[in-house]
Amino acid sequence: EAQVTQNPRYLITVTGKKLTVTCSQNMNHEYMSWYRQDPGLGLRQIYYSMNVEVTDKGDVPEGYKVSRKEKRNFPLILESPSPNQTSLYFCASSLRHLNPNTEAFFGQGTRLTVV
Amino acid sequence: KQEVTQIPAALSVPEGENLVLNCSFTDSAIYNLQWFRQDPGKGLTSLLLIQSSQREQTSGRLNASLDKSSGRSTLYIAASQPGDSATYLCAVPTSYGKLTFGQGTILTVHP
């Protein structure tokens, strides 16, 4: 089954404790990205990657890092989480970007709480 | 800068009604438009993708239309059911494939 898998689904952590949210897709997609969803602010892109070893900042990259060493994986790293990073996070992938028939697929989300 | 707006913000209907959700976008130079469904606290499920050259797409009781020139898309849900209750989001890809989302329409279908 074609899917985007995120782990963990839920995470409560303390301020400053480094964490990684994993994302993996099994569709051989080139394009992957991370979004956060907050009430009243909607979905905002954090980082994206157009292919292996190619990453770039989205709209709200501060406090986050990513890497793309393999095509299927795109982990989101919070080096020193803070309470304002409490949010619902989504990983997404698509075959390529800016193509008319390219459909985006989303993971099930990671609910992160930083206390 | 592309902006996406969805109207209404919330909609409550009795079971069996046909309904229309609206999505508008400011820049008509889009590659496609995608409709998603999101259940509370859950992930986004893709419902329909309309390519820029298409006028509509259908999947079961769902029909989505696209009018690029007027910057509008509609999602038509026929014979609504309580299981259709969710937030519906539309999105268009912008620079470097980022999806710009509307704020969503919260749909409640009463038995």
mmCIF file of N, CA and C in Angstrom, chain A residues 15-114:
data_model
loop_
_atom_site.group_PDB
_atom_site.id
_atom_site.type_symbol
_atom_site.label_atom_id
_atom_site.label_comp_id
_atom_site.label_asym_id
_atom_site.label_seq_id
_atom_site.Cartn_x
_atom_site.Cartn_y
_atom_site.Cartn_z
ATOM 1 N N THR A 15 11.378 20.891 27.357
ATOM 2 C CA THR A 15 12.142 21.938 26.675
ATOM 3 C C THR A 15 13.622 21.600 26.649
ATOM 4 N N GLY A 16 14.185 21.686 25.441
ATOM 5 C CA GLY A 16 15.621 21.507 25.287
ATOM 6 C C GLY A 16 16.085 20.092 24.989
ATOM 7 N N LYS A 17 15.205 19.135 25.067
ATOM 8 C CA LYS A 17 15.614 17.745 24.830
ATOM 9 C C LYS A 17 15.452 17.407 23.352
ATOM 10 N N LYS A 18 16.567 17.169 22.693
ATOM 11 C CA LYS A 18 16.572 16.912 21.254
ATOM 12 C C LYS A 18 15.658 15.754 20.883
ATOM 13 N N LEU A 19 14.942 15.906 19.777
ATOM 14 C CA LEU A 19 14.081 14.826 19.317
ATOM 15 C C LEU A 19 14.066 14.780 17.786
ATOM 16 N N THR A 20 13.712 13.616 17.289
ATOM 17 C CA THR A 20 13.595 13.413 15.842
ATOM 18 C C THR A 20 12.261 12.763 15.541
ATOM 19 N N VAL A 21 11.562 13.314 14.569
ATOM 20 C CA VAL A 21 10.346 12.712 14.049
ATOM 21 C C VAL A 21 10.692 12.110 12.688
ATOM 22 N N THR A 22 10.441 10.833 12.550
ATOM 23 C CA THR A 22 10.813 10.176 11.304
ATOM 24 C C THR A 22 9.666 10.217 10.299
ATOM 25 N N CYS A 23 10.044 10.193 9.028
ATOM 26 C CA CYS A 23 9.076 10.148 7.936
ATOM 27 C C CYS A 23 9.633 9.260 6.844
ATOM 28 N N SER A 24 8.821 8.342 6.367
ATOM 29 C CA SER A 24 9.249 7.447 5.317
ATOM 30 C C SER A 24 8.117 7.262 4.318
ATOM 31 N N GLN A 25 8.473 7.259 3.023
ATOM 32 C CA GLN A 25 7.474 6.997 1.983
ATOM 33 C C GLN A 25 7.950 5.848 1.103
ATOM 34 N N ASN A 26 6.972 5.072 0.610
ATOM 35 C CA ASN A 26 7.303 3.882 -0.179
ATOM 36 C C ASN A 26 6.907 4.023 -1.638
ATOM 37 N N MET A 27 6.818 5.259 -2.126
ATOM 38 C CA MET A 27 6.331 5.509 -3.482
ATOM 39 C C MET A 27 7.429 6.016 -4.420
ATOM 40 N N ASN A 28 8.664 6.011 -3.951
ATOM 41 C CA ASN A 28 9.792 6.500 -4.748
ATOM 42 C C ASN A 28 9.603 7.966 -5.169
ATOM 43 N N HIS A 29 8.992 8.740 -4.280
ATOM 44 C CA HIS A 29 8.750 10.141 -4.584
ATOM 45 C C HIS A 29 10.022 10.954 -4.446
ATOM 46 N N GLU A 30 10.158 11.945 -5.323
ATOM 47 C CA GLU A 30 11.305 12.846 -5.250
ATOM 48 C C GLU A 30 11.110 13.924 -4.185
ATOM 49 N N TYR A 31 9.887 14.440 -4.103
ATOM 50 C CA TYR A 31 9.625 15.624 -3.301
ATOM 51 C C TYR A 31 9.025 15.240 -1.961
ATOM 52 N N MET A 32 9.629 15.762 -0.882
ATOM 53 C CA MET A 32 9.094 15.552 0.451
ATOM 54 C C MET A 32 9.130 16.870 1.209
ATOM 55 N N SER A 33 8.210 17.006 2.156
ATOM 56 C CA SER A 33 8.164 18.249 2.923
ATOM 57 C C SER A 33 7.540 18.018 4.282
ATOM 58 N N TRP A 34 7.760 18.972 5.160
ATOM 59 C CA TRP A 34 7.181 18.969 6.493
ATOM 60 C C TRP A 34 6.317 20.209 6.674
ATOM 61 N N TYR A 35 5.166 19.986 7.320
ATOM 62 C CA TYR A 35 4.258 21.071 7.666
ATOM 63 C C TYR A 35 3.932 20.986 9.154
ATOM 64 N N ARG A 36 3.584 22.132 9.702
ATOM 65 C CA ARG A 36 2.977 22.138 11.021
ATOM 66 C C ARG A 36 1.603 22.784 10.909
ATOM 67 N N GLN A 37 0.693 22.285 11.753
ATOM 68 C CA GLN A 37 -0.683 22.791 11.722
ATOM 69 C C GLN A 37 -1.045 23.316 13.092
ATOM 70 N N ASP A 38 -1.434 24.573 13.134
ATOM 71 C CA ASP A 38 -1.799 25.225 14.388
ATOM 72 C C ASP A 38 -3.157 25.895 14.247
ATOM 73 N N PRO A 39 -3.962 25.887 15.306
ATOM 74 C CA PRO A 39 -5.292 26.510 15.252
ATOM 75 C C PRO A 39 -5.192 27.975 14.832
ATOM 76 N N GLY A 40 -6.003 28.346 13.869
ATOM 77 C CA GLY A 40 -6.022 29.731 13.412
ATOM 78 C C GLY A 40 -4.932 30.090 12.430
ATOM 79 N N LEU A 41 -3.916 29.243 12.313
ATOM 80 C CA LEU A 41 -2.795 29.527 11.400
ATOM 81 C C LEU A 41 -2.759 28.561 10.229
ATOM 82 N N GLY A 42 -3.520 27.497 10.321
ATOM 83 C CA GLY A 42 -3.563 26.540 9.227
ATOM 84 C C GLY A 42 -2.282 25.735 9.105
ATOM 85 N N LEU A 43 -2.033 25.253 7.918
ATOM 86 C CA LEU A 43 -0.849 24.439 7.628
ATOM 87 C C LEU A 43 0.240 25.315 7.043
ATOM 88 N N ARG A 44 1.426 25.223 7.617
ATOM 89 C CA ARG A 44 2.559 26.027 7.152
ATOM 90 C C ARG A 44 3.752 25.103 6.898
ATOM 91 N N GLN A 45 4.441 25.352 5.810
ATOM 92 C CA GLN A 45 5.562 24.501 5.445
ATOM 93 C C GLN A 45 6.809 24.858 6.246
ATOM 94 N N ILE A 46 7.494 23.830 6.748
ATOM 95 C CA ILE A 46 8.690 24.037 7.559
ATOM 96 C C ILE A 46 9.944 23.905 6.688
ATOM 97 N N TYR A 47 10.111 22.762 6.065
ATOM 98 C CA TYR A 47 11.229 22.474 5.172
ATOM 99 C C TYR A 47 10.720 21.588 4.041
ATOM 100 N N TYR A 48 11.466 21.594 2.954
ATOM 101 C CA TYR A 48 11.150 20.691 1.868
ATOM 102 C C TYR A 48 12.442 20.156 1.249
ATOM 103 N N SER A 49 12.262 19.090 0.463
ATOM 104 C CA SER A 49 13.400 18.482 -0.215
ATOM 105 C C SER A 49 12.961 18.057 -1.612
ATOM 106 N N MET A 50 13.690 18.483 -2.611
ATOM 107 C CA MET A 50 13.333 18.126 -3.985
ATOM 108 C C MET A 50 13.996 16.837 -4.443
ATOM 109 N N ASN A 51 14.976 16.361 -3.684
ATOM 110 C CA ASN A 51 15.586 15.068 -3.990
ATOM 111 C C ASN A 51 16.653 14.789 -2.940
ATOM 112 N N VAL A 52 17.321 13.683 -3.071
ATOM 113 C CA VAL A 52 18.354 13.302 -2.105
ATOM 114 C C VAL A 52 19.409 14.405 -2.015
ATOM 115 N N GLU A 53 19.745 14.756 -0.786
ATOM 116 C CA GLU A 53 20.764 15.763 -0.484
ATOM 117 C C GLU A 53 20.385 17.175 -0.930
ATOM 118 N N VAL A 54 19.119 17.402 -1.261
ATOM 119 C CA VAL A 54 18.660 18.741 -1.652
ATOM 120 C C VAL A 54 17.521 19.145 -0.733
ATOM 121 N N THR A 55 17.801 20.063 0.189
ATOM 122 C CA THR A 55 16.780 20.528 1.120
ATOM 123 C C THR A 55 16.772 22.053 1.147
ATOM 124 N N ASP A 56 15.640 22.605 1.553
ATOM 125 C CA ASP A 56 15.559 24.063 1.635
ATOM 126 C C ASP A 56 14.468 24.469 2.611
ATOM 127 N N LYS A 57 14.556 25.708 3.061
ATOM 128 C CA LYS A 57 13.630 26.225 4.062
ATOM 129 C C LYS A 57 12.277 26.525 3.454
ATOM 130 N N GLY A 58 11.250 26.264 4.263
ATOM 131 C CA GLY A 58 9.912 26.682 3.907
ATOM 132 C C GLY A 58 9.581 28.006 4.576
ATOM 133 N N ASP A 59 8.367 28.145 5.025
ATOM 134 C CA ASP A 59 7.919 29.414 5.604
ATOM 135 C C ASP A 59 8.292 29.598 7.071
ATOM 136 N N VAL A 60 8.410 28.489 7.810
ATOM 137 C CA VAL A 60 8.667 28.585 9.256
ATOM 138 C C VAL A 60 9.777 27.626 9.676
ATOM 139 N N PRO A 61 11.016 27.808 9.202
ATOM 140 C CA PRO A 61 12.084 26.842 9.457
ATOM 141 C C PRO A 61 12.808 26.992 10.799
ATOM 142 N N GLU A 62 12.590 28.109 11.489
ATOM 143 C CA GLU A 62 13.382 28.375 12.691
ATOM 144 C C GLU A 62 13.153 27.302 13.747
ATOM 145 N N GLY A 63 14.251 26.769 14.274
ATOM 146 C CA GLY A 63 14.187 25.765 15.322
ATOM 147 C C GLY A 63 14.126 24.337 14.821
ATOM 148 N N TYR A 64 14.172 24.152 13.513
ATOM 149 C CA TYR A 64 14.077 22.815 12.915
ATOM 150 C C TYR A 64 15.272 22.531 12.009
ATOM 151 N N LYS A 65 15.581 21.259 11.866
ATOM 152 C CA LYS A 65 16.556 20.795 10.880
ATOM 153 C C LYS A 65 15.976 19.584 10.181
ATOM 154 N N VAL A 66 16.476 19.328 8.986
ATOM 155 C CA VAL A 66 16.068 18.139 8.233
ATOM 156 C C VAL A 66 17.299 17.563 7.544
ATOM 157 N N SER A 67 17.144 16.347 7.061
ATOM 158 C CA SER A 67 18.169 15.742 6.224
ATOM 159 C C SER A 67 17.497 14.827 5.217
ATOM 160 N N ARG A 68 18.145 14.596 4.092
ATOM 161 C CA ARG A 68 17.608 13.689 3.078
ATOM 162 C C ARG A 68 18.767 12.877 2.508
ATOM 163 N N LYS A 69 19.128 11.866 3.275
ATOM 164 C CA LYS A 69 20.246 11.012 2.871
ATOM 165 C C LYS A 69 19.780 9.890 1.949
ATOM 166 N N GLU A 70 18.530 9.518 2.088
ATOM 167 C CA GLU A 70 17.942 8.491 1.239
ATOM 168 C C GLU A 70 16.652 9.042 0.663
ATOM 169 N N LYS A 71 16.261 8.517 -0.471
ATOM 170 C CA LYS A 71 15.076 9.047 -1.124
ATOM 171 C C LYS A 71 13.820 8.845 -0.280
ATOM 172 N N ARG A 72 13.725 7.724 0.408
ATOM 173 C CA ARG A 72 12.495 7.402 1.099
ATOM 174 C C ARG A 72 12.329 8.092 2.452
ATOM 175 N N ASN A 73 13.407 8.580 3.049
ATOM 176 C CA ASN A 73 13.339 9.107 4.416
ATOM 177 C C ASN A 73 13.612 10.599 4.490
ATOM 178 N N PHE A 74 12.862 11.267 5.357
ATOM 179 C CA PHE A 74 13.025 12.718 5.502
ATOM 180 C C PHE A 74 12.731 13.084 6.965
ATOM 181 N N PRO A 75 13.656 12.855 7.870
ATOM 182 C CA PRO A 75 13.420 13.119 9.285
ATOM 183 C C PRO A 75 13.423 14.604 9.621
ATOM 184 N N LEU A 76 12.613 14.952 10.603
ATOM 185 C CA LEU A 76 12.543 16.325 11.129
ATOM 186 C C LEU A 76 13.194 16.321 12.508
ATOM 187 N N ILE A 77 14.158 17.197 12.683
ATOM 188 C CA ILE A 77 14.943 17.232 13.909
ATOM 189 C C ILE A 77 14.696 18.545 14.639
ATOM 190 N N LEU A 78 14.388 18.421 15.931
ATOM 191 C CA LEU A 78 14.285 19.592 16.786
ATOM 192 C C LEU A 78 15.446 19.513 17.771
ATOM 193 N N GLU A 79 16.443 20.336 17.561
ATOM 194 C CA GLU A 79 17.667 20.255 18.362
ATOM 195 C C GLU A 79 17.405 20.666 19.812
ATOM 196 N N SER A 80 16.622 21.700 20.009
ATOM 197 C CA SER A 80 16.310 22.197 21.347
ATOM 198 C C SER A 80 14.862 22.674 21.367
ATOM 199 N N PRO A 81 13.944 21.719 21.510
ATOM 200 C CA PRO A 81 12.521 22.077 21.406
ATOM 201 C C PRO A 81 12.095 23.115 22.441
ATOM 202 N N SER A 82 11.161 23.948 22.030
ATOM 203 C CA SER A 82 10.585 24.932 22.935
ATOM 204 C C SER A 82 9.062 24.819 22.891
ATOM 205 N N PRO A 83 8.375 25.327 23.913
ATOM 206 C CA PRO A 83 6.916 25.189 23.964
ATOM 207 C C PRO A 83 6.201 25.724 22.725
ATOM 208 N N ASN A 84 6.757 26.724 22.041
ATOM 209 C CA ASN A 84 6.073 27.242 20.848
ATOM 210 C C ASN A 84 6.175 26.299 19.647
ATOM 211 N N GLN A 85 6.859 25.180 19.830
ATOM 212 C CA GLN A 85 6.890 24.150 18.798
ATOM 213 C C GLN A 85 5.864 23.046 19.060
ATOM 214 N N THR A 86 5.076 23.230 20.090
ATOM 215 C CA THR A 86 3.944 22.345 20.318
ATOM 216 C C THR A 86 2.979 22.507 19.159
ATOM 217 N N SER A 87 2.712 21.407 18.458
ATOM 218 C CA SER A 87 1.917 21.501 17.235
ATOM 219 C C SER A 87 1.605 20.105 16.710
ATOM 220 N N LEU A 88 0.825 20.077 15.646
ATOM 221 C CA LEU A 88 0.567 18.847 14.901
ATOM 222 C C LEU A 88 1.411 18.915 13.631
ATOM 223 N N TYR A 89 2.275 17.922 13.453
ATOM 224 C CA TYR A 89 3.225 17.932 12.342
ATOM 225 C C TYR A 89 2.844 16.888 11.298
ATOM 226 N N PHE A 90 3.007 17.284 10.043
ATOM 227 C CA PHE A 90 2.714 16.394 8.939
ATOM 228 C C PHE A 90 3.883 16.325 7.971
ATOM 229 N N CYS A 91 4.179 15.116 7.549
ATOM 230 C CA CYS A 91 5.115 14.897 6.472
ATOM 231 C C CYS A 91 4.314 14.628 5.197
ATOM 232 N N ALA A 92 4.795 15.120 4.086
ATOM 233 C CA ALA A 92 4.105 14.917 2.813
ATOM 234 C C ALA A 92 5.108 14.540 1.739
ATOM 235 N N SER A 93 4.634 13.820 0.734
ATOM 236 C CA SER A 93 5.495 13.500 -0.389
ATOM 237 C C SER A 93 4.700 13.553 -1.689
ATOM 238 N N SER A 94 5.407 13.795 -2.776
ATOM 239 C CA SER A 94 4.799 13.746 -4.097
ATOM 240 C C SER A 94 5.875 13.337 -5.086
ATOM 241 N N LEU A 95 5.424 12.831 -6.227
ATOM 242 C CA LEU A 95 6.367 12.289 -7.199
ATOM 243 C C LEU A 95 7.400 13.349 -7.599
ATOM 244 N N ARG A 96 6.932 14.517 -7.923
ATOM 245 C CA ARG A 96 7.802 15.665 -8.188
ATOM 246 C C ARG A 96 7.011 16.921 -7.910
ATOM 247 N N HIS A 97 7.647 18.056 -7.944
ATOM 248 C CA HIS A 97 6.932 19.275 -7.602
ATOM 249 C C HIS A 97 6.495 20.019 -8.866
ATOM 250 N N LEU A 98 5.444 20.784 -8.712
ATOM 251 C CA LEU A 98 4.935 21.638 -9.781
ATOM 252 C C LEU A 98 4.699 20.870 -11.083
ATOM 253 N N ASN A 99 3.956 19.779 -10.956
ATOM 254 C CA ASN A 99 3.556 18.996 -12.112
ATOM 255 C C ASN A 99 2.047 18.837 -12.049
ATOM 256 N N PRO A 100 1.327 19.022 -13.162
ATOM 257 C CA PRO A 100 -0.142 19.039 -13.088
ATOM 258 C C PRO A 100 -0.780 17.799 -12.501
ATOM 259 N N ASN A 101 -0.176 16.642 -12.741
ATOM 260 C CA ASN A 101 -0.831 15.422 -12.257
ATOM 261 C C ASN A 101 -0.163 14.865 -11.010
ATOM 262 N N THR A 102 0.600 15.687 -10.336
ATOM 263 C CA THR A 102 1.282 15.236 -9.125
ATOM 264 C C THR A 102 0.384 15.414 -7.918
ATOM 265 N N GLU A 103 0.079 14.300 -7.279
ATOM 266 C CA GLU A 103 -0.769 14.299 -6.098
ATOM 267 C C GLU A 103 0.109 14.235 -4.854
ATOM 268 N N ALA A 104 -0.242 15.016 -3.851
ATOM 269 C CA ALA A 104 0.500 15.002 -2.596
ATOM 270 C C ALA A 104 -0.132 14.003 -1.634
ATOM 271 N N PHE A 105 0.714 13.258 -0.951
ATOM 272 C CA PHE A 105 0.269 12.288 0.046
ATOM 273 C C PHE A 105 0.814 12.711 1.402
ATOM 274 N N PHE A 106 -0.023 12.603 2.408
ATOM 275 C CA PHE A 106 0.342 13.035 3.748
ATOM 276 C C PHE A 106 0.394 11.873 4.725
ATOM 277 N N GLY A 107 1.285 11.997 5.700
ATOM 278 C CA GLY A 107 1.329 11.053 6.790
ATOM 279 C C GLY A 107 0.192 11.303 7.763
ATOM 280 N N GLN A 108 0.093 10.452 8.783
ATOM 281 C CA GLN A 108 -1.010 10.534 9.737
ATOM 282 C C GLN A 108 -0.816 11.605 10.805
ATOM 283 N N GLY A 109 0.340 12.215 10.815
ATOM 284 C CA GLY A 109 0.561 13.318 11.746
ATOM 285 C C GLY A 109 1.268 12.876 13.019
ATOM 286 N N THR A 110 1.988 13.816 13.598
ATOM 287 C CA THR A 110 2.651 13.625 14.884
ATOM 288 C C THR A 110 2.231 14.761 15.795
ATOM 289 N N ARG A 111 1.568 14.409 16.879
ATOM 290 C CA ARG A 111 1.145 15.415 17.850
ATOM 291 C C ARG A 111 2.261 15.595 18.853
ATOM 292 N N LEU A 112 2.931 16.741 18.794
ATOM 293 C CA LEU A 112 4.059 17.035 19.676
ATOM 294 C C LEU A 112 3.655 18.064 20.716
ATOM 295 N N THR A 113 3.965 17.736 21.971
ATOM 296 C CA THR A 113 3.771 18.676 23.079
ATOM 297 C C THR A 113 5.109 18.882 23.761
ATOM 298 N N VAL A 114 5.517 20.147 23.875
ATOM 299 C CA VAL A 114 6.765 20.492 24.549
ATOM 300 C C VAL A 114 6.419 21.248 25.832
#
